[in-house]
Amino acid sequence: MVVGMTSGSAAWQRGDRRTAALARAVEDGLLGPQSPVVGLLDVDGVLAAVDALDEAFEGPAPVLHTFAAKACGLVPVLRLLADAGMGCEVASPGELEQALAAGFPYDRLVFDSPAKTVQELEFALAHGIAINLDNFQELARVDRLLAGREASGPIGLRVNPQVGAGAIGAMSTATATSKFGVALRDPGAVDAVIEAFEHRPWLNRLHAHVGSQGCPLPLIAEGIRAAYELAERINTRLGRARITGIDIGGGLPVNFADEDDRPTYADYVAELRAAAPGLFDGRYTLVTEFGRSLLAKSGTIGTVVEYTKSAGGRRIAVTHAGAQVATRTVFMPGSWPLRVGVFDAAGRPKQGPAEVVDIAGPCCFAGDLTASARELPAVEPGDVVALYDTGAYYFSSHFSYNSLPRPAVYGYRTGADGQLRFALVREAQSVRGVVEESGLAQAYNLVVLRTR
């Protein structure tokens, strides 16, 4: 039952699964002195999120839910989502290849990027991959590539409804000066969009995405309503249903304050239905591009505490998880705070009086903190610190500062026999791998160049 997925009981169950997984990871040696940082992904939590998304959009309108690959471009994770019936939204050649390797068919892919090359467009057009074009120059480029031929897949135009920013400017894509899409409130823009559809029979979708974390649901709904109203205007003007699909993006914010899922996908859909009820009547195929909200709450980064110390009256716990895995949190802690758990060396939750402590990472700069001035049970060397809600971006968007290797990632699930099992998602990168990636094979090339 989807309601249960967002209820307190389901949140507690997820927390219990996470606690069991951390203890088992320590017991199995996946997390410990030899493996001081690891990513853990709750497979049941991910599948429950997919079910909640599907149920929220049930109705007469056909829907393709695509996962935004940028949120976790790990092939086994993408394969899990493909197996659960999702499509995939990609925004680069690398993400496209990851999605194909994961088994997504061409007709369940959506290619978004503000900088698609001719070669990338040719590939998408040849294989029937849905494309969202970003600007009028890209429209003209596709004109030349098609050369009068019909397109083999849906092609849309991204529009910027310019409804404003949410709480995090960098996550807001519908501002007055956003780099994405055709800015609808700029002089002449709407007329130019209408003309584009009048002269291109192959253009059949509109795409709008207001933003993600920090964007409230009413703001998101306002932007999508603008795209829907433009679609209605274009179809009325042309006297037929030229626009057959609307890509409404993703952007459901994630609650990083506690265990609960809020807002829910049902909340999101209710907001959209109130703003643009005709969106759901079946005349348009809807496409979504959720990412963070599908994975975040199901992910945990576990890390060993190497040292503890005091400075200026503040306790500091030095761990192996910092800016290399929690980049946004370290550089924008006010916008991307993480909840923190403390476990003993056996992986059991610690109890006892709280102390104020900073949780520091291994990177060689002072701001490498994943949590500041938190009241937590006393932290000692050998303990385990868990960074919660890290299933999206934290596993796959590694920051190579100080040449720190990428940690291993495991998925976990409890079987019918009650036994918790792990499945390897990505091997830990070796230090040798870091060196090879940094140009080892070309070590002498600059010296040779100097002697010529």
mmCIF file of C-alpha atoms in Angstrom, residues 15 55 73 75 85-86 125 145 226 276 291 304 320 327 343 351 356 383 428:
data_model
loop_
_atom_site.group_PDB
_atom_site.id
_atom_site.type_symbol
_atom_site.label_atom_id
_atom_site.label_comp_id
_atom_site.label_asym_id
_atom_site.label_seq_id
_atom_site.Cartn_x
_atom_site.Cartn_y
_atom_site.Cartn_z
ATOM 1 C CA GLY A 15 15.261 2.988 9.559
ATOM 2 C CA GLU A 55 0.171 5.001 -7.985
ATOM 3 C CA GLY A 73 24.544 6.925 -12.801
ATOM 4 C CA VAL A 75 24.521 0.748 -13.998
ATOM 5 C CA GLY A 85 9.319 -0.486 -15.387
ATOM 6 C CA MET A 86 10.866 2.964 -15.509
ATOM 7 C CA LEU A 125 17.234 10.694 -34.201
ATOM 8 C CA LEU A 145 19.595 16.723 -39.889
ATOM 9 C CA ALA A 226 2.333 27.582 -18.084
ATOM 10 C CA ALA A 276 -3.948 22.312 -14.500
ATOM 11 C CA GLY A 291 15.716 11.427 -9.587
ATOM 12 C CA VAL A 304 34.825 4.830 10.308
ATOM 13 C CA HIS A 320 36.799 9.103 5.886
ATOM 14 C CA THR A 327 30.334 17.631 -2.044
ATOM 15 C CA PHE A 343 27.271 3.562 15.939
ATOM 16 C CA GLN A 351 23.257 5.762 23.328
ATOM 17 C CA VAL A 356 28.343 18.882 20.586
ATOM 18 C CA ASP A 383 33.043 4.152 15.895
ATOM 19 C CA ALA A 428 35.876 0.291 -4.296
#
